[in-house]
Short mmCIF file of C-alpha atoms and ligand atoms in Angstrom, two decimals:
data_model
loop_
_atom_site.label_atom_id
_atom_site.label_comp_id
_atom_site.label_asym_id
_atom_site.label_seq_id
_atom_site.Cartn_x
_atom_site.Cartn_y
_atom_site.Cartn_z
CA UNK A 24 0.00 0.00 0.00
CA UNK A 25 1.86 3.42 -0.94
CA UNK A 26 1.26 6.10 1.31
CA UNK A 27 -0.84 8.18 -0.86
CA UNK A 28 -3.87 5.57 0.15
CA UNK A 29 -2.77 5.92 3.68
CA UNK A 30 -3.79 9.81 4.00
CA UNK A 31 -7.89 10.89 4.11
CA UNK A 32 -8.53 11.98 0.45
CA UNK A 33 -11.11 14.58 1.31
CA UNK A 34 -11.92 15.81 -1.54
CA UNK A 35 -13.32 12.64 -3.57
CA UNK A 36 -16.30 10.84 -2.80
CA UNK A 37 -16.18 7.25 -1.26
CA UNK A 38 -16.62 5.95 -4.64
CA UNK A 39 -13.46 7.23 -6.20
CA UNK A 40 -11.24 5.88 -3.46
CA UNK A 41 -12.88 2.40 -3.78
CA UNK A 42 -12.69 2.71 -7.34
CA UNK A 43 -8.65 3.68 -7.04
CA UNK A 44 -7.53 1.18 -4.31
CA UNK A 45 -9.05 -1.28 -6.96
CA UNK A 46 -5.85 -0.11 -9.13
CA UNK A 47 -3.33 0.69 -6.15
CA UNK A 48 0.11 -0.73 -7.17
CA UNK A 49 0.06 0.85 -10.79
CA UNK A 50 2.67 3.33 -11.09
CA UNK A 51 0.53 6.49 -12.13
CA UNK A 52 2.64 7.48 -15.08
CA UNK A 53 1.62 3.80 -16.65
CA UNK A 54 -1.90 3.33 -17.25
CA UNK A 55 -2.39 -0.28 -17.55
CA UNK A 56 -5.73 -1.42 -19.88
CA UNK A 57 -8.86 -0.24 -17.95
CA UNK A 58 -10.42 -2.60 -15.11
CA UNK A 59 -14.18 -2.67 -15.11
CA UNK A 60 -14.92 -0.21 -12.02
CA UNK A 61 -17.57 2.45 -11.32
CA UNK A 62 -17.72 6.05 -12.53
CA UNK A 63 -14.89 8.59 -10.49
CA UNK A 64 -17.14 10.88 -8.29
CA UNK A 65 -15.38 13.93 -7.10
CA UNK A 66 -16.67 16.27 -4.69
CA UNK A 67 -17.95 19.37 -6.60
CA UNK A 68 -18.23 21.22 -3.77
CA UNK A 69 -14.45 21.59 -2.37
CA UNK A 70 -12.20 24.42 -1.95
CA UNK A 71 -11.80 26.19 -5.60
CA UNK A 72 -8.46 26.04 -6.95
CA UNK A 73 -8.15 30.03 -6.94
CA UNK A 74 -8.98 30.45 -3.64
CA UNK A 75 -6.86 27.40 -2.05
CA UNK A 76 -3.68 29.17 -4.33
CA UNK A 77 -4.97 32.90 -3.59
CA UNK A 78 -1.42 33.63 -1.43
CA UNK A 79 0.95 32.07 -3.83
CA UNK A 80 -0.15 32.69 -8.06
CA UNK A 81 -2.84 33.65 -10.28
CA UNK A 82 -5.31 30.39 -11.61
CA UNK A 83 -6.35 31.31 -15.16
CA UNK A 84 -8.39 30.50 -17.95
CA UNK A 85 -8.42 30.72 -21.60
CA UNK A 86 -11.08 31.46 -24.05
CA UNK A 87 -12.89 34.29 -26.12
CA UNK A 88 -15.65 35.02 -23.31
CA UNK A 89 -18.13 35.59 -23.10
CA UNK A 90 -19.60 35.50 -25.87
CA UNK A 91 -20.67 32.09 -26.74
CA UNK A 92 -20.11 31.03 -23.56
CA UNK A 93 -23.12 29.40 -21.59
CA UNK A 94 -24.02 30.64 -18.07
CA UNK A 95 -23.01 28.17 -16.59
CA UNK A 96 -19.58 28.43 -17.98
CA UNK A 97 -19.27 32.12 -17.11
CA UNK A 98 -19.92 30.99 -13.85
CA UNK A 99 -17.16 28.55 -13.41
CA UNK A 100 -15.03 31.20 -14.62
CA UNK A 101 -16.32 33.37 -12.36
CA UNK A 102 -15.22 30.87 -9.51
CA UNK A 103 -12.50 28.79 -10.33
CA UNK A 104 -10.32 31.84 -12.17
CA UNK A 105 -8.82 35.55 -11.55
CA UNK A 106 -7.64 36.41 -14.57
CA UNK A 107 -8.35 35.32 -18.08
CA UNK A 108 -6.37 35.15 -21.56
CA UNK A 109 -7.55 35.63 -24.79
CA UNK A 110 -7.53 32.44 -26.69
CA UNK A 111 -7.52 33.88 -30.13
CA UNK A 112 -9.47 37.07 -29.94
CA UNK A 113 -6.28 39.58 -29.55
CA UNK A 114 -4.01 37.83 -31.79
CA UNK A 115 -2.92 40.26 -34.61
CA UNK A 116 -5.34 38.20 -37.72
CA UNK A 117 -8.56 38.44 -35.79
CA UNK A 118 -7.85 41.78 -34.20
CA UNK A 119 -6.16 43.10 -37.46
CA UNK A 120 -6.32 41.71 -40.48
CA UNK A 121 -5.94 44.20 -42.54
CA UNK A 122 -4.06 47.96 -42.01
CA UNK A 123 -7.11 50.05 -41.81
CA UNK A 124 -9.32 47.32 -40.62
CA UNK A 125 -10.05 46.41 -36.32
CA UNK A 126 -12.22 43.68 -34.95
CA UNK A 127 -11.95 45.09 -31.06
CA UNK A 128 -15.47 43.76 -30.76
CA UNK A 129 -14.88 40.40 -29.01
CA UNK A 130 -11.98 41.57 -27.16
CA UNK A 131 -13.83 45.03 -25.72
CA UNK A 132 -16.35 42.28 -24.63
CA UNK A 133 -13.83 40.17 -23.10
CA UNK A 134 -12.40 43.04 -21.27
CA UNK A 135 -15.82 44.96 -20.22
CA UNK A 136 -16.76 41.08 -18.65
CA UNK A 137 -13.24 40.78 -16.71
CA UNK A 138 -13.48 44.22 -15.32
CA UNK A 139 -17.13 43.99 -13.92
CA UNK A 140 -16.48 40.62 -12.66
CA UNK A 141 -13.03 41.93 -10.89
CA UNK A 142 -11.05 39.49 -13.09
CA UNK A 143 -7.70 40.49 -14.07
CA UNK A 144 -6.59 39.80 -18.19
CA UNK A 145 -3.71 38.87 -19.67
CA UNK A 146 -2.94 39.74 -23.72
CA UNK A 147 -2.29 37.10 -26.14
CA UNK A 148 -0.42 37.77 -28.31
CA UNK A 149 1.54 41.09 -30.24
CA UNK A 150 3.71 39.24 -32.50
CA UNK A 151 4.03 35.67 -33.74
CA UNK A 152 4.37 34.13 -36.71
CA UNK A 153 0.98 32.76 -36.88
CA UNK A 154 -2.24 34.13 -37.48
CA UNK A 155 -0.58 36.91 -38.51
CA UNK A 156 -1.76 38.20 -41.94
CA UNK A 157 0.54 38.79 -45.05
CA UNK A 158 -0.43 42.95 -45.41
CA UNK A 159 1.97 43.51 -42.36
CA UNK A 160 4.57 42.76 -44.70
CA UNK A 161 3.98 43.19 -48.46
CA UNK A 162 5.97 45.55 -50.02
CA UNK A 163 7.78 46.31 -47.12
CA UNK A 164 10.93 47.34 -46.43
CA UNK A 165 12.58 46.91 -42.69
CA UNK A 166 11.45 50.43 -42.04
CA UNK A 167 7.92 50.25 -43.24
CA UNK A 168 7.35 46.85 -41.69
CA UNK A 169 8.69 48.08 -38.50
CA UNK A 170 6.41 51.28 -38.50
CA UNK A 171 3.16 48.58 -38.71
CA UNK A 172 4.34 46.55 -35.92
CA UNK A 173 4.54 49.36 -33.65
CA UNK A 174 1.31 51.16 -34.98
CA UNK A 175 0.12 47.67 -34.03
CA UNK A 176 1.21 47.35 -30.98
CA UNK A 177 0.86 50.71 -29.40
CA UNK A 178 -2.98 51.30 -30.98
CA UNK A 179 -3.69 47.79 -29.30
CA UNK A 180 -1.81 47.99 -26.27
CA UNK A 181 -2.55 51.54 -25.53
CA UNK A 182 -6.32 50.44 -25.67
CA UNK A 183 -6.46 48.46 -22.78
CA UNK A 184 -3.80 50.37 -21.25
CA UNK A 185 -4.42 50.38 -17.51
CA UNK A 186 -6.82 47.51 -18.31
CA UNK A 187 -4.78 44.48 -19.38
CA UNK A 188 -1.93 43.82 -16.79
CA UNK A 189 0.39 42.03 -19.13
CA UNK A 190 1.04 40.98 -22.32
CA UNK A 191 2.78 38.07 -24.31
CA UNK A 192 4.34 39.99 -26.45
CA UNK A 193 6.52 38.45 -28.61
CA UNK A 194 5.16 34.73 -29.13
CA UNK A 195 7.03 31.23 -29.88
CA UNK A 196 10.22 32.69 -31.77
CA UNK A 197 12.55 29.87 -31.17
CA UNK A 198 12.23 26.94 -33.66
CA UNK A 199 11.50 23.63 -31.92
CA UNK A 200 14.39 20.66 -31.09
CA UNK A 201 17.84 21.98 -31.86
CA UNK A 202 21.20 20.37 -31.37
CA UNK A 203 24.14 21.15 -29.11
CA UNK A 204 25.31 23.32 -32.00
CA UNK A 205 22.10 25.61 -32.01
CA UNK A 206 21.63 25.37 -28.13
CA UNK A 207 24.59 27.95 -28.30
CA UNK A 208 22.52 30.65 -30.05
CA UNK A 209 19.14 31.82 -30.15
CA UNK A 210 17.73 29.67 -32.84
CA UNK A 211 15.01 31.80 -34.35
CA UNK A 212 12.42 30.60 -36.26
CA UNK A 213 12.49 32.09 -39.99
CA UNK A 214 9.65 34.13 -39.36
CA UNK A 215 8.69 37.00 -41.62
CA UNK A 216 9.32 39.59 -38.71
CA UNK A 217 12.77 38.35 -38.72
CA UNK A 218 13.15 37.96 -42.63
CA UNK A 219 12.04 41.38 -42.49
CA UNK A 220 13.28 43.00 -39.31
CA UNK A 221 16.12 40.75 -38.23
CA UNK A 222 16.89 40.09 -34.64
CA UNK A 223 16.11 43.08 -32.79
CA UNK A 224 12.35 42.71 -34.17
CA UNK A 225 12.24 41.03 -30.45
CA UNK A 226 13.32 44.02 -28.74
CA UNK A 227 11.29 46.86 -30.87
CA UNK A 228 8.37 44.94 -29.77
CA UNK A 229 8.60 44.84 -25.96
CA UNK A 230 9.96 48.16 -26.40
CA UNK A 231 7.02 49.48 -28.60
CA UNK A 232 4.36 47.46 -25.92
CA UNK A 233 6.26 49.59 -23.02
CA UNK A 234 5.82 53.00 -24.88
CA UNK A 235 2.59 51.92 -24.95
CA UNK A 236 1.75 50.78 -21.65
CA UNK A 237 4.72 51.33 -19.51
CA UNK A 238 2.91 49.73 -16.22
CA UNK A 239 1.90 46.34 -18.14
CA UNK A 240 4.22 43.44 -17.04
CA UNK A 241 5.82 42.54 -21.11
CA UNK A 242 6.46 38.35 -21.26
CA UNK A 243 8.32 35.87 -24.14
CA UNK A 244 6.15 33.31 -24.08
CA UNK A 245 6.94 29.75 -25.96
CA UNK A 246 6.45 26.32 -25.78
CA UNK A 247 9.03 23.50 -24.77
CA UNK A 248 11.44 26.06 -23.85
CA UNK A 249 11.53 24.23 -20.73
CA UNK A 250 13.41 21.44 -21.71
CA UNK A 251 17.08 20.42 -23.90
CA UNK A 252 18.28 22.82 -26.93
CA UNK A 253 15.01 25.12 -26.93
CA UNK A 254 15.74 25.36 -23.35
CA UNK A 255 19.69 26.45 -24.07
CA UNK A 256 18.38 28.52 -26.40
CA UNK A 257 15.82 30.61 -24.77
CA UNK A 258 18.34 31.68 -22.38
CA UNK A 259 20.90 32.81 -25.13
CA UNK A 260 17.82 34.79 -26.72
CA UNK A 261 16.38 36.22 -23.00
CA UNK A 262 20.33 37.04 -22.21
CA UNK A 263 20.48 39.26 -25.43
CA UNK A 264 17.49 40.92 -25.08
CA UNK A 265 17.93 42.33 -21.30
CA UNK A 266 21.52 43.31 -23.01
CA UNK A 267 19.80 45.18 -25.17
CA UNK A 268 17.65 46.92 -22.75
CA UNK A 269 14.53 45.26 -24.14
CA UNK A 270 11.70 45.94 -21.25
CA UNK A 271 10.98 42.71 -20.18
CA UNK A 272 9.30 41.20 -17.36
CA UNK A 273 8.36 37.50 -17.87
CA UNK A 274 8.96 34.47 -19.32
CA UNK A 275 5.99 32.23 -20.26
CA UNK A 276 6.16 28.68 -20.18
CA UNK A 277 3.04 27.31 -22.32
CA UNK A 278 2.97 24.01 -20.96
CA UNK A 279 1.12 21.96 -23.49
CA UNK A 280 2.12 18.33 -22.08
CA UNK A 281 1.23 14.71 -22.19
CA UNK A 282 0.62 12.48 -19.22
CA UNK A 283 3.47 10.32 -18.61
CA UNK A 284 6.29 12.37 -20.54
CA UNK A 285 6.24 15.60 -18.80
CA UNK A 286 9.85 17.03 -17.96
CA UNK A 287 8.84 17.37 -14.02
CA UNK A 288 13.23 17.83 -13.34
CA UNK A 289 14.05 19.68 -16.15
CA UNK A 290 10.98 22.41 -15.87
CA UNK A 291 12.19 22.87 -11.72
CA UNK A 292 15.54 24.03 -12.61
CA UNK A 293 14.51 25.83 -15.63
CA UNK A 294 12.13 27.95 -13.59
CA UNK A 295 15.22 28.56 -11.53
CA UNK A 296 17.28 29.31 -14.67
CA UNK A 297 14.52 32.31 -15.80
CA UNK A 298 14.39 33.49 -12.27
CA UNK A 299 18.03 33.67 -12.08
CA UNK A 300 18.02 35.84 -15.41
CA UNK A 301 15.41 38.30 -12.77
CA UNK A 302 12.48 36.99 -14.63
CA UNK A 303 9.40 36.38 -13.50
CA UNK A 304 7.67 33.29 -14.88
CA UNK A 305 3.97 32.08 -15.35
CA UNK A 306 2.85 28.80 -16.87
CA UNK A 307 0.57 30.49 -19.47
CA UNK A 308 -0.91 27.41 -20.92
CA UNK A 309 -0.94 24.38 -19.12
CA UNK A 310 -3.02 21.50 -20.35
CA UNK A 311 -1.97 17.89 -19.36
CA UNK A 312 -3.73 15.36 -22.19
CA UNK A 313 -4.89 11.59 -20.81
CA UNK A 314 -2.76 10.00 -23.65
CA UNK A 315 -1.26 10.76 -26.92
CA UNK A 316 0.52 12.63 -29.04
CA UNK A 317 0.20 16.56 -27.85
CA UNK A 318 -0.86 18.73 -29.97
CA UNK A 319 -3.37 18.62 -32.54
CA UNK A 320 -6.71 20.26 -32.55
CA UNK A 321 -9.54 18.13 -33.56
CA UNK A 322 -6.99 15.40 -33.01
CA UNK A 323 -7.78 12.28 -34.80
CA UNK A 324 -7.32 9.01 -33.23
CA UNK A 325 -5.74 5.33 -34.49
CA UNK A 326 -7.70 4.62 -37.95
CA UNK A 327 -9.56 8.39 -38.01
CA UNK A 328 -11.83 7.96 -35.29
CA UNK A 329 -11.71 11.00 -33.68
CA UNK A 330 -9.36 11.11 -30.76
CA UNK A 331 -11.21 10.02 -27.70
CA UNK A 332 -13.59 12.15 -28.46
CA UNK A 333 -16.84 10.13 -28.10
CA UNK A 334 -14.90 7.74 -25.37
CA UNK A 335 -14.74 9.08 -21.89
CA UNK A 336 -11.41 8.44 -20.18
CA UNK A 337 -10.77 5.55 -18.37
CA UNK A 338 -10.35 5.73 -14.61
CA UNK A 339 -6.90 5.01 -14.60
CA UNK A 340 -6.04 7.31 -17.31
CA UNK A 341 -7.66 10.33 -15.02
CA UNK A 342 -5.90 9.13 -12.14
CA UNK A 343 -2.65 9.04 -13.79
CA UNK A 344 -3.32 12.97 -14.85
CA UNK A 345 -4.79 13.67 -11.51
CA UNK A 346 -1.02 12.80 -10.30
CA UNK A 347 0.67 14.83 -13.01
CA UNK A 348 -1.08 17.55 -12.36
CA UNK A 349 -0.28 17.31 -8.77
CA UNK A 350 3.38 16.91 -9.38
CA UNK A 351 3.42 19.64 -11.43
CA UNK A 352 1.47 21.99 -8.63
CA UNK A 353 4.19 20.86 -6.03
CA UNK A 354 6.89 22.50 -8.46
CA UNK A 355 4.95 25.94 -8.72
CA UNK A 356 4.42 25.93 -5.51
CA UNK A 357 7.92 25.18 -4.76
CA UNK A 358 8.67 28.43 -7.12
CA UNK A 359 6.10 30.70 -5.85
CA UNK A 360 8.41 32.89 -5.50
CA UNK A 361 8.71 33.38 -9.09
CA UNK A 362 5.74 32.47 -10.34
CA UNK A 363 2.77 34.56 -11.04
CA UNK A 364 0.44 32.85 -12.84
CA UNK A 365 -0.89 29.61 -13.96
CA UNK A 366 -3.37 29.47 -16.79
CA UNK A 367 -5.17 26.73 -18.47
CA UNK A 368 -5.74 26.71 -22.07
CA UNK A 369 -9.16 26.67 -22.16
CA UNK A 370 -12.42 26.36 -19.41
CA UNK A 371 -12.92 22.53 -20.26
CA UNK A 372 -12.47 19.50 -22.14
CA UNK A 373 -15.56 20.72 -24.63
CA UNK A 374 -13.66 23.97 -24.67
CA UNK A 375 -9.71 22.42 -25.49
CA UNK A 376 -8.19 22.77 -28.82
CA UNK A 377 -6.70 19.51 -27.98
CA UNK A 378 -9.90 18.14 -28.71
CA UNK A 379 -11.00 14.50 -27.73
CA UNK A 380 -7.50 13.98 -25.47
CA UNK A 381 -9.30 15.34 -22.20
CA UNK A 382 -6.30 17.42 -21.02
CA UNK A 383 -8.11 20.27 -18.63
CA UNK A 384 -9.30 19.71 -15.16
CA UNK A 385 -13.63 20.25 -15.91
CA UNK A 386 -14.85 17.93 -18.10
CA UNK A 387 -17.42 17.93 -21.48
CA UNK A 388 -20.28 18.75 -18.85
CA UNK A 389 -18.30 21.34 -16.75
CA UNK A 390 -17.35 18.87 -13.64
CA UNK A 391 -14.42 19.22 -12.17
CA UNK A 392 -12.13 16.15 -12.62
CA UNK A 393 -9.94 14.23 -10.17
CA UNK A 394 -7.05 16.67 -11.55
CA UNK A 395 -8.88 19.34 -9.86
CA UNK A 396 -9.05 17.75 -6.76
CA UNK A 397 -4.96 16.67 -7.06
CA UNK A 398 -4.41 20.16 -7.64
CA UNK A 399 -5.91 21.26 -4.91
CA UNK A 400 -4.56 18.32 -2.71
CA UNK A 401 -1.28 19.04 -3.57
CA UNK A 402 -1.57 22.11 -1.71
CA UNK A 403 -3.82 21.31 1.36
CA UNK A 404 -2.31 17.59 1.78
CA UNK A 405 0.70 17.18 -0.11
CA UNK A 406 1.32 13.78 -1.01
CA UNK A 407 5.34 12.54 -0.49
CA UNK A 408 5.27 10.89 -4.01
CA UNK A 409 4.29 13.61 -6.09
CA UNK A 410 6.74 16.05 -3.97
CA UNK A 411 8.58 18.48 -6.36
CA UNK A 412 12.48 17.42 -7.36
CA UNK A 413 14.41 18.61 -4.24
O1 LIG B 527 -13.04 31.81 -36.07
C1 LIG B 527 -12.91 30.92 -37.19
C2 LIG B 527 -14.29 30.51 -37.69
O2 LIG B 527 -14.97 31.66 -38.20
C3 LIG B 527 -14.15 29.45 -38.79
O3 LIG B 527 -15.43 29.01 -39.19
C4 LIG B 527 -13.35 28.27 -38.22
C5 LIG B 527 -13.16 27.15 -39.22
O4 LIG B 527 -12.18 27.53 -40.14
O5 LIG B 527 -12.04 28.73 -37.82
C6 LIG B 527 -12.14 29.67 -36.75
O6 LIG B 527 -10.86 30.10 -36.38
C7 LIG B 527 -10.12 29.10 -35.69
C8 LIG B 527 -9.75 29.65 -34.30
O7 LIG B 527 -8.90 28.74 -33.60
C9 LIG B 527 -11.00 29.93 -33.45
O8 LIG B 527 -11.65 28.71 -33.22
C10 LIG B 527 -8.84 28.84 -36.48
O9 LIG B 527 -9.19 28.21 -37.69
C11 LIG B 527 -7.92 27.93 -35.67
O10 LIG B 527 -6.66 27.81 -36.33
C12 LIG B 527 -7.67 28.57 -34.31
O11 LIG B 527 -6.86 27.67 -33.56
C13 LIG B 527 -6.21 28.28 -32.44
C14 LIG B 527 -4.71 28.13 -32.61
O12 LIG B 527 -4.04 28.69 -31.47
C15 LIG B 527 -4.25 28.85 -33.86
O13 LIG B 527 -2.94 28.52 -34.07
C16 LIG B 527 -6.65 27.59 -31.17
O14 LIG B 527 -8.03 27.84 -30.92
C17 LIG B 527 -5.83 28.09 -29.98
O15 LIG B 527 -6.11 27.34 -28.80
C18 LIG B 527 -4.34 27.96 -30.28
O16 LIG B 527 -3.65 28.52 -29.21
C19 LIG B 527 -2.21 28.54 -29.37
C20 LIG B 527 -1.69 29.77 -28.68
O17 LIG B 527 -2.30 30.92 -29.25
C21 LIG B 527 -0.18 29.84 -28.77
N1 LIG B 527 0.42 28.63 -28.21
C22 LIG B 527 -0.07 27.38 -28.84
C23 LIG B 527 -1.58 27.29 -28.73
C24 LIG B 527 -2.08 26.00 -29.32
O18 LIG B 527 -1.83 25.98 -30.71
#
């Protein structure tokens, strides 16, 4: 018997424990096939995540709210979350797409919601290489190109100045994998801000988001940077940019991971690594899929079927992201220091664009999930085997 069964699980019903010790012995990171047992019941009526973290980070949510958003979904955010990113709303195609053309409708609504419901936001994103449409660029030299990045920028940034606290401003630069060779330098991607602007496109951008709003905390945000050659890499390209006197606050760590194969060592001491830089860091967002390959929206599973989709997760599967998600709580907690916030990319697994793989902690019908409850154990009644890497 491992000592997690040995402690009072208070926050899942009877059921769920019987329904667990029936599986005890299974290491959680290795679902075995699913035994026939009873639903998981968890208690929907525990402490909410934001107020059992309210003295150490920020719980977000992600999503273009609130419009087309039930009721009952603005009310979980509403009680689960204090602050709230734009999932696609603010990023520079929807907002922008063309020079004399805005679409501030959605995201004036997002805004106007947060502020009456005292929810803090969070801007996604100024620059990135997607959803980023071509006019920015066409028949552009570096100066021209420049002068639409920061008409951009400070027109959307200076609306919400005072409103939106912080913004990713420059958005998944570094090209994915690497090599010891490229873990030496910064790696960028071949975007068309850098085709166009070079290097220092990086620092004109949290410069021109400071102009702009100089009291809004300015992030890098990427994903896998946590880990190997990206890792390396994002410290060459932070390094250069504080060199350079770019303003900048934050580093986000997206956090889009798989159960089982989640870098639990390597994200503690690269947490440390930003903070040592005198970065603050948020996990900006974090979803933790039951199997499979990340990634993917609309993922299809083996032989097209879609992913999971119409299958609800086995018990095993939920408990084995119930622990990841607690092992990855005992690290931010273990970093509170440094980090602010921790948002999940999206409100639930209807809401995910890693459709079908069941990686957030409410499920299809807005319940919370046994990750919700680990998350919230982790806290109130740590458990010595999901402890964060000393
Ligand atoms: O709004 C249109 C709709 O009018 C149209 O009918 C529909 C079908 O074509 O597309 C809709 O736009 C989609 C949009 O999501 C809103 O649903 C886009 O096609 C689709 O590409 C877009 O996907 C978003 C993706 O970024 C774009 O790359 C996902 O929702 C969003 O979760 C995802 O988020 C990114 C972060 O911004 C950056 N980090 C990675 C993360 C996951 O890719």
């Amino acid at each position: 018997m491992t000592s997690q069964h040995q402690r009072p699980i208070p926050l899942l019903l009877t059921g769920l424990v019987v329904t667990l010790l029936g599986i005890v012995g299974t290491r959680a990171e290795e679902p075995t096939s699913p035994p026939a047992s009873e639903p998981l019941v968890v208690d929907q009526r525990g402490p909410t995540i934001k107020a059992a973290y309210k003295d150490y980070f920020l719980i977000g949510t992600a999503g273009d709210m609130p419009g087309r958003y039930s009721d009952q979904e603005m009310g979980l955010v509403k009680e689960h979350f204090n602050i709230v990113t734009p999932e696609n709303c603010m990023k520079p195609g929807p907002i922008h797409p063309s020079e004399n053309t805005w679409r501030f409708e959605r995201p004036d609504a997002l805004v106007e919601w947060c502020e009456d419901n005292n929810i803090a936001v969070h801007g996604h994103t100024l620059v990135w290489h997607a959803q980023t449409n071509d006019w920015f660029f066409r028949d552009g030299d570096k100066a021209a190109v420049t002068q639409r990045m920061k008409d951009h920028i400070s027109t959307l940034v200076g609306r919400y100045k005072g409103k939106i606290r912080g913004w990713d401003v420059v958005n998944e630069a570094i090209n994915d994998g690497g090599n010891a060779q490229t873990a030496r330098t910064e790696n960028l991607r071949s975007s068309s801000w850098l085709r166009a602007m070079g290097p220092e496109f990086l620092t004109l951008a949290f410069k021109f988001a400071h102009e702009a709003d100089p009291e809004a905390k300015l992030y890098y945000n990427d994903y896998g940077i946590e880990t190997g050659p990206k890792h390396a890499s994002s410290m060459v390209l932070l390094k250069r940019l504080i060199n350079e006197g770019a303003p900048i606050h934050g580093v986000g760590i997206q956090g889009h991971w798989s159960t089982g194969r989640i870098p639990y060592a390597a994200l503690d001491k690269a947490i440390s690594d930003y903070a040592s830089l005198g970065l603050e860091v948020s996990i900006t967002e974090l979803d933790v899929t039951i199997r499979g390959a990340s990634g993917g929206q609309f993922g299809r599973g083996f032989g097209g079927r879609r992913f999971g989709g119409d299958a609800p997760p086995a018990p095993q599967d939920l408990k084995a992201q119930a622990d990841a998600y607690a092992r990855l709580f005992s690290i931010f907690v273990k970093h509170k220091e440094v980090i602010r916030r921790v948002t999940f990319w999206g409100l639930s697994d209807r809401r995910t664009w890693r459709f079908g793989q069941h990686p957030l902690i409410f499920d299809s019908n807005n319940q919370r999930k046994p990750a919700y409850a680990a998350i919230v154990d982790a806290l109130l009644h740590p458990n010595p085997d999901l402890a964060a890497p000393r």
